[in-house]
XYZ file of C-alpha atoms in Angstrom:
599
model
C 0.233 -1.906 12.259
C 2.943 -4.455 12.007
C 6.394 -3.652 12.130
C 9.416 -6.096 10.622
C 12.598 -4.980 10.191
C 13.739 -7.385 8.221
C 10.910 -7.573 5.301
C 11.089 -5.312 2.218
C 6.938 -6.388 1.669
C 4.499 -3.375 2.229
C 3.143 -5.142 5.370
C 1.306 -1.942 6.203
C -1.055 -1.671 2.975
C -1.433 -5.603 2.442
C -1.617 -8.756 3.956
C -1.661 -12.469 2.054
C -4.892 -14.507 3.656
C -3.977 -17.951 1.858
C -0.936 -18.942 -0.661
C -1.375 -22.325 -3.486
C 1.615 -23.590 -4.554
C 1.979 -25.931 -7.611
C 5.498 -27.050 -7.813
C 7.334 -29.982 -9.391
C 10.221 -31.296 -7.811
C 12.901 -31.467 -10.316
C 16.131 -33.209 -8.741
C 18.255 -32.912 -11.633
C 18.099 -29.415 -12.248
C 17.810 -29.030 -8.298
C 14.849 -26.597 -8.621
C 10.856 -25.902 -7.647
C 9.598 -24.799 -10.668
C 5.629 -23.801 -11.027
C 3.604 -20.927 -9.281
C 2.355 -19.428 -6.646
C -1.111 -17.933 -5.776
C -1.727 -15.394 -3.069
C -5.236 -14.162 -1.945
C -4.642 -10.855 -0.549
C -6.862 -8.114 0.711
C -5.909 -4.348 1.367
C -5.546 -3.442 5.061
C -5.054 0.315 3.575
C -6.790 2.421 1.037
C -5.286 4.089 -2.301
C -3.230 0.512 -2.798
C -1.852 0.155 -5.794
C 1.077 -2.105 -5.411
C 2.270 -5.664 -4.113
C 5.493 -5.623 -2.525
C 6.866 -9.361 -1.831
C 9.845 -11.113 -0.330
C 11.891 -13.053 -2.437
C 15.507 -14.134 -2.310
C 17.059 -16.136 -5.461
C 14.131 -16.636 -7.136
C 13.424 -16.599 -10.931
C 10.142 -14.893 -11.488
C 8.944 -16.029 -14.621
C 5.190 -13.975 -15.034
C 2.580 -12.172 -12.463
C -1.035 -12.468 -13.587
C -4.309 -11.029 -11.778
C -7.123 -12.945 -12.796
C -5.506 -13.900 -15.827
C -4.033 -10.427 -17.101
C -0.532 -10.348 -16.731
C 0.420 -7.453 -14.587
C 4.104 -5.107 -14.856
C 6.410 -6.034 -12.105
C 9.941 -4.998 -11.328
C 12.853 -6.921 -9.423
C 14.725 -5.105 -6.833
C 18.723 -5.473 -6.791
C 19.584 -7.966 -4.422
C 19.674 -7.003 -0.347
C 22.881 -8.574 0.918
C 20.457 -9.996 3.918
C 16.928 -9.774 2.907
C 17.086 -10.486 -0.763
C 14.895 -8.953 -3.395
C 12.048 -7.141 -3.248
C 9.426 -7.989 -6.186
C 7.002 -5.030 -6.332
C 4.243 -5.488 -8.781
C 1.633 -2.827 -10.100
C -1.989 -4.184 -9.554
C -3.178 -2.310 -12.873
C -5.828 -1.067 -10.418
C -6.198 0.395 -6.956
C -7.262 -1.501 -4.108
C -9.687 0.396 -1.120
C -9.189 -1.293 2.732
C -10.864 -4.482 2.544
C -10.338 -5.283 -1.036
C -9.536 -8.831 -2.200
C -7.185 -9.920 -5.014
C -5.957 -13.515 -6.425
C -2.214 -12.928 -8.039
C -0.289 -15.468 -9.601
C 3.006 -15.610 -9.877
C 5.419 -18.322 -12.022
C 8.525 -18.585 -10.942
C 11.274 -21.072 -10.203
C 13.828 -21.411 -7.252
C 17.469 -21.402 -8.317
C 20.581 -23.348 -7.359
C 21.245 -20.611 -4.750
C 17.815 -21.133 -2.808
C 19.015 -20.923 0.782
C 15.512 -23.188 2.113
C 16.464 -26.132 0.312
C 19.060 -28.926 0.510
C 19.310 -31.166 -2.343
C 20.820 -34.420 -1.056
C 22.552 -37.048 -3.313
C 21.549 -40.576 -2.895
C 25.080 -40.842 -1.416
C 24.235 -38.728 1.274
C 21.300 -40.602 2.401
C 20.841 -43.782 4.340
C 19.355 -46.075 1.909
C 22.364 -44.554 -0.352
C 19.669 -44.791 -3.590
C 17.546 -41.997 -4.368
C 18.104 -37.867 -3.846
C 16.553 -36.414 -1.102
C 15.118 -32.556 -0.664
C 14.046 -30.926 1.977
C 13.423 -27.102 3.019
C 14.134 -25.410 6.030
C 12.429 -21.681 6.110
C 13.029 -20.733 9.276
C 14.241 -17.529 9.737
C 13.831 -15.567 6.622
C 14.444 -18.656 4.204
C 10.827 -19.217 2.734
C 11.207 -16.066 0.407
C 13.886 -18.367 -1.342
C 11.396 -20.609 -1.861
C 8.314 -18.973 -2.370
C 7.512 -15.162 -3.117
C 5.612 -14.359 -0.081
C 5.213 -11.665 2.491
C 8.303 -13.475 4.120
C 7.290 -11.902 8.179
C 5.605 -13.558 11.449
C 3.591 -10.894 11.759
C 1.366 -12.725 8.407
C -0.921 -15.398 9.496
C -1.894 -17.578 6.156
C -3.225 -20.825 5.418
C -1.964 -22.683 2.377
C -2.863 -25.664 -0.117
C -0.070 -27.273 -2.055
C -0.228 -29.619 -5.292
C 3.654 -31.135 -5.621
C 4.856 -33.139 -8.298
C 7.390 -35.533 -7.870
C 9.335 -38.567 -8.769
C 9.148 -39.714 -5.094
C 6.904 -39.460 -2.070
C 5.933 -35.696 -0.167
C 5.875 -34.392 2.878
C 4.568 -31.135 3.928
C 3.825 -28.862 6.923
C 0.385 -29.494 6.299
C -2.295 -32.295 6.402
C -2.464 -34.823 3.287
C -5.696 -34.469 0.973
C -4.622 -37.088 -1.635
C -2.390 -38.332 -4.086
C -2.641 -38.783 -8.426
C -0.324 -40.953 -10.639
C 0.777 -39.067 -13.437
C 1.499 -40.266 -17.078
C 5.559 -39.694 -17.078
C 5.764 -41.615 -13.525
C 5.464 -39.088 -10.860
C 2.484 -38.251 -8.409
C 1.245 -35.343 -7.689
C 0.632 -35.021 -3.844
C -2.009 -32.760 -2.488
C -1.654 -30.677 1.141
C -3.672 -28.418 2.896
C -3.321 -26.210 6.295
C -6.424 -24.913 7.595
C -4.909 -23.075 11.018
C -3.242 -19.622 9.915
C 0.213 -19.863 10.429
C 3.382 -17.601 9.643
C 5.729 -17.982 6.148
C 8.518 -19.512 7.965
C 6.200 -22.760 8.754
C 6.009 -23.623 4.865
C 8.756 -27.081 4.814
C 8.728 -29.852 2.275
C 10.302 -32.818 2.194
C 10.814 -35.432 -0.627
C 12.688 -38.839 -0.767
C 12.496 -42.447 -0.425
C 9.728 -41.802 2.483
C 8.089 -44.587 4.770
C 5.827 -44.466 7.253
C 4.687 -46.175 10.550
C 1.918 -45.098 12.884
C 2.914 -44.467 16.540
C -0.235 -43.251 17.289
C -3.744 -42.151 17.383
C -2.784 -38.990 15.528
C 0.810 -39.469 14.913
C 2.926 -41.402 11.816
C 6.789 -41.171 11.800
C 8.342 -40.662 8.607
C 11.770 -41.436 7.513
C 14.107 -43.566 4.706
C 12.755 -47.295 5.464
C 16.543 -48.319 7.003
C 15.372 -46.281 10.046
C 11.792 -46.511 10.049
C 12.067 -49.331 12.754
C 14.227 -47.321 14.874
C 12.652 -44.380 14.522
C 9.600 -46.244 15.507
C 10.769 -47.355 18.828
C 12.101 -43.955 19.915
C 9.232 -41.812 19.492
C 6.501 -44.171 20.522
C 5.779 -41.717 23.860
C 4.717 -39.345 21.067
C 0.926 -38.901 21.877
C 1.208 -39.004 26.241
C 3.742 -35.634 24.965
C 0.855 -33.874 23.173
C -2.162 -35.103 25.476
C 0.555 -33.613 28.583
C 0.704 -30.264 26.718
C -3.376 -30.364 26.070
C -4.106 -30.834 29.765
C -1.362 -27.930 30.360
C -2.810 -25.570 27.621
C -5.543 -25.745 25.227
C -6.706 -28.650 23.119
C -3.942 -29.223 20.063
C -5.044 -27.629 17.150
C -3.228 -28.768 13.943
C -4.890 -32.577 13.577
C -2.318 -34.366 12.997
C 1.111 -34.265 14.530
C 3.420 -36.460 12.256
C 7.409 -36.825 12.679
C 10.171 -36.594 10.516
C 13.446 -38.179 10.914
C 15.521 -36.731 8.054
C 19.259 -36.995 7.123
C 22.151 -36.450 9.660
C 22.472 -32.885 7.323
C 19.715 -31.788 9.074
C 21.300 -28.317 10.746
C 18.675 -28.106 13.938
C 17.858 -30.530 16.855
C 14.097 -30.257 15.593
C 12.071 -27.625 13.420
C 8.138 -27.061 14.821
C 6.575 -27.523 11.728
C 2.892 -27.822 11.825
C 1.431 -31.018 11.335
C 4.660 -32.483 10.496
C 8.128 -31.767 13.208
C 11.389 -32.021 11.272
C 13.838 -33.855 13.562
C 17.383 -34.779 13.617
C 18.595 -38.442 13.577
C 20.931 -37.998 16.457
C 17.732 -38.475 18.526
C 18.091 -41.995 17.359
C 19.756 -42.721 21.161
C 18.616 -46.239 21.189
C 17.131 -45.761 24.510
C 14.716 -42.613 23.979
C 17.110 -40.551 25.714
C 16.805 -37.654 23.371
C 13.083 -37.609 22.932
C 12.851 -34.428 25.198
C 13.546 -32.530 21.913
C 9.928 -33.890 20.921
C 8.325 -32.153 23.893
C 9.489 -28.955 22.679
C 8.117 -29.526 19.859
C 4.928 -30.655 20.596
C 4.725 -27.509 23.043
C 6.032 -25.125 19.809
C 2.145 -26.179 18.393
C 0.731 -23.546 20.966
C 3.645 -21.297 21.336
C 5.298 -20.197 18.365
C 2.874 -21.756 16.075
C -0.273 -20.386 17.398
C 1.036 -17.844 19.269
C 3.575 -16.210 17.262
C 6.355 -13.490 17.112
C 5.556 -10.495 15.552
C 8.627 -9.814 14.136
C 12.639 -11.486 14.668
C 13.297 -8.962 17.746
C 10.316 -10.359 19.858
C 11.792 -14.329 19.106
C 12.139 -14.962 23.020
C 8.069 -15.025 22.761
C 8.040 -18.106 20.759
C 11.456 -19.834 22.765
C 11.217 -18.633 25.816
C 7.251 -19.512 26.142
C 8.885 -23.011 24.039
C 11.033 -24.284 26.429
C 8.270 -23.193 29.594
C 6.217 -25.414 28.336
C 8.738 -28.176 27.578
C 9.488 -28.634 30.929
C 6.295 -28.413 32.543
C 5.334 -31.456 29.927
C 8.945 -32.953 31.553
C 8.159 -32.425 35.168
C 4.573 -33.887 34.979
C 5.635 -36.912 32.613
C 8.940 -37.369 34.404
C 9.355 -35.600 37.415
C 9.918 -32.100 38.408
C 13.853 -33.259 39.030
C 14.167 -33.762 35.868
C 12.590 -30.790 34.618
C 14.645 -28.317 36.676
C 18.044 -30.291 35.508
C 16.527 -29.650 32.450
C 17.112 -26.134 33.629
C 20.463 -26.428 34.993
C 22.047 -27.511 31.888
C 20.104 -24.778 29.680
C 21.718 -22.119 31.966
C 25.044 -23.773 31.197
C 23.950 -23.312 27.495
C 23.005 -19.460 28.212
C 26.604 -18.614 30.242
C 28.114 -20.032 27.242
C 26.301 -18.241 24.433
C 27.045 -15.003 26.807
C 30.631 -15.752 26.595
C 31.091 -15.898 23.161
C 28.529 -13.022 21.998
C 30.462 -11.027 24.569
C 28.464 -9.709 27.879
C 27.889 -6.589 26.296
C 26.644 -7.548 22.576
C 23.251 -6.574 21.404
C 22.278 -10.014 20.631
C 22.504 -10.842 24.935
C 19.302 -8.954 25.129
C 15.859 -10.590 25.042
C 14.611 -7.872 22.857
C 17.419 -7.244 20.387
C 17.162 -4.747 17.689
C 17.573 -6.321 14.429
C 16.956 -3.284 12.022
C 19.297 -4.157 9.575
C 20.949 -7.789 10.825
C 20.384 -10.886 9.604
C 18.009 -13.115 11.931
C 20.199 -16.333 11.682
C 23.129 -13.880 13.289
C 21.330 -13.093 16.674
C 20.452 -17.224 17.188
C 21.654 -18.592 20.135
C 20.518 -20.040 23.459
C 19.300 -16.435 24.729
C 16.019 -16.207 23.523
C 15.370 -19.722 24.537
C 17.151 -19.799 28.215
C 16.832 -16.097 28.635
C 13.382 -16.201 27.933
C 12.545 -18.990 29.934
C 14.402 -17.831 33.040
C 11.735 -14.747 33.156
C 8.858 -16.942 33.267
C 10.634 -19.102 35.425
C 11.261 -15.979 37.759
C 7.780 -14.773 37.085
C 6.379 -17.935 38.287
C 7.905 -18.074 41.654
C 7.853 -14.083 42.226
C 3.940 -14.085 41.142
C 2.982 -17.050 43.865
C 3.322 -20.849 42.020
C 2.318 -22.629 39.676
C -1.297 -22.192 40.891
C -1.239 -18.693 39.537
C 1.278 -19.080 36.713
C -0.187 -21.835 34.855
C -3.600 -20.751 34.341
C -2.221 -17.352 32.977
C -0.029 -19.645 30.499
C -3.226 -21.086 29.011
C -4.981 -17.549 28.983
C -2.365 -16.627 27.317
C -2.713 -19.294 24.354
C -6.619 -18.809 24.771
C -5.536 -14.726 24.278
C -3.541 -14.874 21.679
C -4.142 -18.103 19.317
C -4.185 -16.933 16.001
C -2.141 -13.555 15.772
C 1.049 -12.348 15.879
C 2.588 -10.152 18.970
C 5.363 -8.081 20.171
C 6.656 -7.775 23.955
C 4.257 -5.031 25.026
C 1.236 -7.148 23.973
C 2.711 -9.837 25.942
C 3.001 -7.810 28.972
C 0.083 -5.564 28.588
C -2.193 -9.317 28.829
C 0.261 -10.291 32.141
C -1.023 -6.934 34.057
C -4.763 -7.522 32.535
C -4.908 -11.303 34.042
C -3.517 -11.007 36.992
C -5.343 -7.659 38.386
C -8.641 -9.627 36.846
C -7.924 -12.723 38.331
C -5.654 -12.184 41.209
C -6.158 -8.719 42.308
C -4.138 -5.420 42.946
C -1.759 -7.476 44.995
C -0.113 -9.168 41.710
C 0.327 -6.162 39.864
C 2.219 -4.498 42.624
C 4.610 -7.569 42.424
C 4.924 -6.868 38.683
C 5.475 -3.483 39.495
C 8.456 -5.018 41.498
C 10.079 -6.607 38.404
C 12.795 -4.948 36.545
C 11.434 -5.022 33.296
C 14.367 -2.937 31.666
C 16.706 -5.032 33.036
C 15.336 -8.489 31.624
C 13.830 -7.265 28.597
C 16.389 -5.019 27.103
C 19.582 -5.628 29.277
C 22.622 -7.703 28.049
C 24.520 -10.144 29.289
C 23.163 -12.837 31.789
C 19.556 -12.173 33.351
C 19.569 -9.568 36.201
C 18.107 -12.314 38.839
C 19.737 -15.770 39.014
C 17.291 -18.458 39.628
C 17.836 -21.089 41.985
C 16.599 -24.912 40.606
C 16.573 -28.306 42.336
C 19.842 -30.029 41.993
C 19.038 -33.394 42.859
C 20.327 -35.096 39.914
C 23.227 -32.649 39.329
C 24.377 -33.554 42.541
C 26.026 -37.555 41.251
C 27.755 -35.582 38.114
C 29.188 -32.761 40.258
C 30.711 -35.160 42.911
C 32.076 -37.210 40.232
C 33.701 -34.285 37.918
C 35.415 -33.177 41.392
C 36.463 -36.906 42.115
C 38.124 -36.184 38.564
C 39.193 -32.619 39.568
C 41.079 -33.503 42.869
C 42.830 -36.883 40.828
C 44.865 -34.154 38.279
C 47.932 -34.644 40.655
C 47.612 -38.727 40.932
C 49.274 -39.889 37.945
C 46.889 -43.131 37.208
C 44.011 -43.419 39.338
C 42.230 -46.133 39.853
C 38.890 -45.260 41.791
C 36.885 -44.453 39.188
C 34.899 -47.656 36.919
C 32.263 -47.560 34.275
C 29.184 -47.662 37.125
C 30.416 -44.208 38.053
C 28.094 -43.623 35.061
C 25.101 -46.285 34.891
C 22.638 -44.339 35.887
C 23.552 -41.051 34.305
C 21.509 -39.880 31.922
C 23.223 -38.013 28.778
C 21.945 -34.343 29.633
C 24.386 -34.546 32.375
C 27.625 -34.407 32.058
C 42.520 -32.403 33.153
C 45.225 -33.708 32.069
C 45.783 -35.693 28.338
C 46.698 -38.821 30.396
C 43.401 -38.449 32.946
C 40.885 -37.786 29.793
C 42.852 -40.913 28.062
C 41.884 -43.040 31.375
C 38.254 -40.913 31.263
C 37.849 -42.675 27.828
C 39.265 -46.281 28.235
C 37.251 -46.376 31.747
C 33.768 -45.183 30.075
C 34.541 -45.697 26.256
C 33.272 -42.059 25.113
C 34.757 -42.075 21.807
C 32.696 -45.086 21.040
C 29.120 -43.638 22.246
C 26.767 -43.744 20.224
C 24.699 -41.147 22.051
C 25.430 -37.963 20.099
C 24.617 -35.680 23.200
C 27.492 -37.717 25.314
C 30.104 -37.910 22.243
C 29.657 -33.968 21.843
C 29.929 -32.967 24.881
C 33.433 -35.836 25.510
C 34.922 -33.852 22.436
C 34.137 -30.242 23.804
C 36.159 -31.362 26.918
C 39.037 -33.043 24.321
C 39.112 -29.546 22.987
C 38.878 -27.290 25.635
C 41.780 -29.701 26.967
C 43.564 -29.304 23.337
C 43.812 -32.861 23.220
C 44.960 -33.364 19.779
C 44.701 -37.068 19.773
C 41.061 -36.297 19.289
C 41.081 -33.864 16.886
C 40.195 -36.481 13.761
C 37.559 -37.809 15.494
C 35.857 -34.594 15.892
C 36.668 -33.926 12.322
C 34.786 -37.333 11.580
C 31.845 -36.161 13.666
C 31.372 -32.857 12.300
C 31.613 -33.695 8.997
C 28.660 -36.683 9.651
C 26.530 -34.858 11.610
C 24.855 -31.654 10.338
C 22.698 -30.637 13.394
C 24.391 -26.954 14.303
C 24.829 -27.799 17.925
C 27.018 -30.253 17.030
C 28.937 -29.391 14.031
C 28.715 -25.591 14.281
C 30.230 -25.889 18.058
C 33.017 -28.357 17.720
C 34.500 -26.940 14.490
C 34.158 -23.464 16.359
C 36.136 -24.935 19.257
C 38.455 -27.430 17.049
C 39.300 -23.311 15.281
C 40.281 -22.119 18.594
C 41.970 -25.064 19.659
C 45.926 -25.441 19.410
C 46.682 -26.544 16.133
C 43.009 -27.107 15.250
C 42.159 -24.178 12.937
C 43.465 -25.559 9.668
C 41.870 -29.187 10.477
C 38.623 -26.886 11.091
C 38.678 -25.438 7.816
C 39.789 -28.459 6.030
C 36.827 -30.046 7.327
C 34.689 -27.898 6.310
C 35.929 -27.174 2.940
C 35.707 -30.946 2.386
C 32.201 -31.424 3.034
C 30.902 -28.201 2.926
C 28.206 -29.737 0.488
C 27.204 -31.548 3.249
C 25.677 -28.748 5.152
C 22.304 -26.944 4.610
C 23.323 -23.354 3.236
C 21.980 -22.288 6.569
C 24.740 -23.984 8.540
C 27.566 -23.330 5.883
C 26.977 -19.754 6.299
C 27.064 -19.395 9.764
C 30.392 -21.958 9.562
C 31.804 -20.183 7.268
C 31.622 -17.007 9.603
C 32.858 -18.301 12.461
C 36.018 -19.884 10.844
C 37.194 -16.718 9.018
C 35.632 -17.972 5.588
C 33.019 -16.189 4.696
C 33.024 -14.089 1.398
């Protein structure tokens, strides 16, 4: 039976099978306004009542097969909105199907959708939209049962004044009398609630591929282009890895710098960020993750928000094994390296001790978006890494990864199903002598244990090696007052995944012109140093940078930091305040909380 803490839908007597949305995109009145149709069946008997997620939404009717039905809204849940429970009129026996309708509008306080003005797009002309479900967003966008623990396909007619995107593959298009179109989508491979996106603006496309199309405003399209042309030897990596991809297509979208994530695993269509646009596909590893999300995460999924390291952890696995075979294996375990620096630092400021530290958090009663961080990702990915080695190689560990995916394609699981299928394949495949290494593991420590993981994990430092020798030629210079060894070939060959005194970061920046980067990986991480440093002289240009770039590593971090800083918490909050419109209600909430501002 599944089991979400943070769904108010009666997941235990129901489950939705396929939702139909028919919305028109109204970007004056900055709402989705139309209806929704589930099929559901009973997965109980004596069921006489639909209980759905729903967060800020105006429902207008509920219908079964035309009758309109009773249905009451709950008062609002501070985190998990408002439950909609609607009397069927009949009851339902396990195994009984049902078509509800329900009309219904989203409202200026959807928390899935960002309504861009033309002046916050590139091309500067037309509004833009776009949704962003993930966590427990798509219940402000659609009454659903809003939980990865329900596997649906859907079907989608949208009307709009401007070209659609969706999560889902294109079935065609028809021009409408008053000037819009009415695009048609549907997704044939069950997938959670929090997969639903939609996009609409002044959209072109290029193909970069036998099964791949980026999409983005035209003034990038050639860019955008350019940097993602690797796009199909990233999936065809992860096929030969796993399984064969699933989804059809795998399209890219680049959308506006408010974009709050470094990419979002949408199916048939990835939402990415434009600071990938590096110039010199430096940033593309982002796409690998990804492209490995299709099997883990999308086809595997979560059960439920506490069990998140399953889609991450398994995420960022597979990343890097698509790295090391496309790349190297260097490159993969720097890969590493720096995503442990990412872990120590989410430890430091949860606090070694905090809940959220733990793999497997409990998240009765939290909000989702509260426990994100690095730990689910790094955390999880430093037990597989573990596993790996402890468990004999790759030669044992990677056909258990595509078991795995062969297992578990299509449902939703928890921890113990995960580990449960570990002991099954490796006393089937492997013998007694693998499960008495499991039996080794400290699974209490890793799963449910805070703070860092209980066994450190040792990975190649090859290219760490040329950035450690040249932040200690930096280190030991803090007592030279202007030293002149260092030159901009100290970082040629760098790459921007690697990475004192005011006067010695002012010579750091005239010597390698960081302010001026265009790289946004290399510029954040040169103001997190001008920060820690309190170098004030920066301060407005990471106000400049966080209020341009929406992607929550970036702005989330450095106005965090610029708080902290001396004499940087009321420039934080000024910033923000400023362009607060800027940021997807996902980001401005979580801002908002870590400057002191939320209500």
């Amino acid at each position: 039976m599944a089991y979400d803490p943070n769904s108010q839908s009666n997941l235990d007597e129901v489950k939705t099978s396929h939702i139909h949305l028919n919305l028109a995109v109204d970007f004056v009145a900055k709402t989705l306004t139309g209806s929704a149709e589930l099929d559901i069946e009973a997965i109980a008997d004596n069921v006489s009542k639909l209980i759905l997620d729903t967060s800020f939404i105006a429902i207008h009717s509920v219908t079964l097969h035309g009758a309109p039905l009773k249905y009451t809204l709950a008062d609002r849940h501070e985190k998990y909105g408002s439950a909609l429970t609607v009397e069927l009129g009949k009851t339902l026996a396990k195994g009984d199907k049902a078509k509800v309708i329900i009309g219904y509008a989203t409202t200026e306080e959807c928390t899935a959708c960002q309504w861009l003005e033309p002046s916050q797009t590139v091309g500067k002309e037309h509004p833009y939209l776009f949704t962003q479900c993930q966590a427990i967003h798509a219940r402000s966008m659609v009454p659903c049962q809003d939980s990865p623990s329900i596997k649906l396909t859907y079907s989608a007619n949208i009307n709009a004044p401007l070209r659609a995107v969706m999560s889902a593959v294109p079935t065609g298009e028809e021009k409408q009398a008053n000037g819009t179109t009415t695009y048609k989508f549907h997704q044939k491979t069950r997938m959670p609630s929090y997969l639903i996106a939609l996009a609409v603006g002044n959209l072109e496309g290029r193909e970069i591929g036998p099964r791949s199309t980026v999409w983005t405003e035209p003034e990038v399209i050639e860019a955008a282009a350019w940097e993602f042309v690797d796009t199909e030897s990233f999936i065809r990596t992860g096929e030969e890895l796993l399984t064969p991809y699933d989804w059809g297509r795998y399209d890219l979208l680049v959308l506006p710098a408010s974009f709050p994530y470094g990419g979002m695993e949408n199916p048939c269509l990835t939402f990415v960020t434009p600071s990938l646009l590096a110039g010199d596909r430096s940033l593309v590893d982002v796409v690998a993750h990804e492209i490995a999300h299709s099997w883990m995460g999308n086809l595997v999924t979560t059960e439920n928000w506490e069990h998140f390291w399953l889609n991450e952890g398994f995420t960022v696995f597979v990343e890097r094994k698509i790295l090391g075979r496309m790349q190297g294996k260097e490159h993969a375990e720097f890969s590493a390296i720096i995503g442990h620096k990412a872990m120590v630092e989410s430890v430091e400021i949860y606090g070694k001790d905090h809940p959220f530290t733990a793999l497997r958090p409990c998240l009765r009663g939290e909000d989702p978006d509260d426990a994100f961080s690095s730990i689910p990702y790094e955390k999880g990915f430093n037990l597989l890494y573990y596993l790996e080695k402890h468990l004999g190689g790759p030669e044992v560990f990677e056909p258990y990864v595509r078991a795995h995916v062969q297992e578990f394609a299509g449902r939703s699981i928890n921890t113990n199903d995960w580990k449960a299928f570990l002991y099954s394949f490796m006393e089937k495949n492997f013998g007694q002598e693998k499960v008495d290494l499991l039996n080794k593991v400290d699974w209490e420590a890793w799963l449910a244990g805070t703070g860092m993981p209980p066994v450190e994990n040792k990975f190649d430092d090859t290219l760490a090696k040329a950035c450690n020798c040249l932040c200690k030629k930096w280190d030991h210079s803090r007592s030279v007052e202007k030293p002149t060894e260092f030159s901009p070939k100290d970082i040629e060959e760098f790459s921007p995944t690697r990475s004192l005194p005011h006067s010695h970061l002012e010579l750091m920046d005239q010597t390698y012109g960081l302010t001026q980067v265009r790289n946004a990986e290399i510029k954040f991480r040169w103001h997190m140093i001008c920060l820690k440093a309190n170098y004030e002289k920066m301060y407005p240009e990471v106000a400049e940078f966080a209020s341009t770039m929406g992607r929550m590593k970036f702005c989330r971090s450095l106005l965090r930091a610029l708080y902290l800083a001396k004499n940087g918490a009321e420039l934080a909050r000024a910033t923000f305040n400023k362009h607060r419109a800027f940021y997807h209600p996902i980001a401005a909430t979580m801002i908002a909380k870590d400057l002191g501002l939320a209500k």
